[in-house]
Steps between C-alpha positions, in 0.01 A plus 500: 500500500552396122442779254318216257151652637587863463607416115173284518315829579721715269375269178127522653506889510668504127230285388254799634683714297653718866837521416581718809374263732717207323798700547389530861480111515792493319718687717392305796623215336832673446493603871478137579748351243727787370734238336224341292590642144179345356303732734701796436451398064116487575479816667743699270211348167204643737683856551594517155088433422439785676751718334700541780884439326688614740371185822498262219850602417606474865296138580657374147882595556420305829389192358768467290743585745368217733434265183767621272523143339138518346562720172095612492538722771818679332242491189235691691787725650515562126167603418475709775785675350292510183224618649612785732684615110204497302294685774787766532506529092094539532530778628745666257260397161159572652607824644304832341755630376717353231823381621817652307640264284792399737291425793300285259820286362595442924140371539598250162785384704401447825224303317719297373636406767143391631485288204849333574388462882235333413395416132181356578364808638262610221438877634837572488530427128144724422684789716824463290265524174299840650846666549591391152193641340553859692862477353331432166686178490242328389668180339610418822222579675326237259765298592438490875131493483586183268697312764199566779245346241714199467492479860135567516319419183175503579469847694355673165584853689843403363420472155309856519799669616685280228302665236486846657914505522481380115256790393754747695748345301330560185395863575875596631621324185245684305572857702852424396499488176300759428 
């Protein structure tokens, strides 16, 4: 049997919004055709929806192993790399409990590598900015929060933060000089 039908399925289950039973379809398809890299690329985007990094990692290492010629899958390899970063550095900045300083400044760097892996990815850079601001580096949090608005310029949740990383600016300024 072809797998077109089972990817046929997979795309009419993501279109209902049930991710799991896309992967299912997905899989099947896989099952059928496990040198297809364009199967193994659709199902790494649909695990990667549903927040599961660590199958889209696996299906997207695949499909660039089988396809290694077409330079969008080593992209997505990329953000996936980007991704799993900024979701490990998450947890560091929204934790309770204030990071020390030098946990903070690995968090910067690992988040800069997210924004080398992939320099598109606009959470990465609004990450990078929230460990800048808890380091009281606020210039270049204002700085990183500048590149995602020129990415996105019309999400006006950007500019907000923009102005609330300038008016902790001003009030560390202020605090300092006082």
């Amino acid at each position: 049997m072809q797998s077109e039908p089972f990817v046929q399925k997979a795309y009419h289950c993501i279109l209902q919004n049930d991710f799991e039973e896309a992967l299912h379809w997905f899989e099947a398809a896989i099952a059928e055709n496990p040198e297809d890299a364009e199967i193994h690329y659709r199902c790494s985007v649909t695990y990667a929806r549903s927040n599961r990094l660590d199958k889209a990692m696996e299906r997207a290492l695949e499909a660039s192993r089988l396809a290694p010629d077409k330079s969008e899958y080593g992209l997505y390899v990329q953000h996936l790399q980007a991704m799993r970063i900024v979701q490990d550095a998450k947890k560091t900045i929204d934790s309770p409990d204030v990071a020390p300083a030098h946990q903070l400044y690995d968090t910067v760097s690992i988040l800069k590598e997210a924004v080398r892996l992939d320099p598109l990815y606009g959470e990465a850079y609004i990450w990078l900015a929230l460990a800048y601001s808890q380091l009281n580096e606020h210039a270049l949090a204002i700085s990183a929060i500048k590149e995602v608005i020129a990415l996105q310029p019309h999400d006006h949740g950007l500019q907000d933060m923009l102005e609330q990383l300038k008016g902790r600016l001003n009030s560390y300024l202020y605090d300092s000089s006082t």
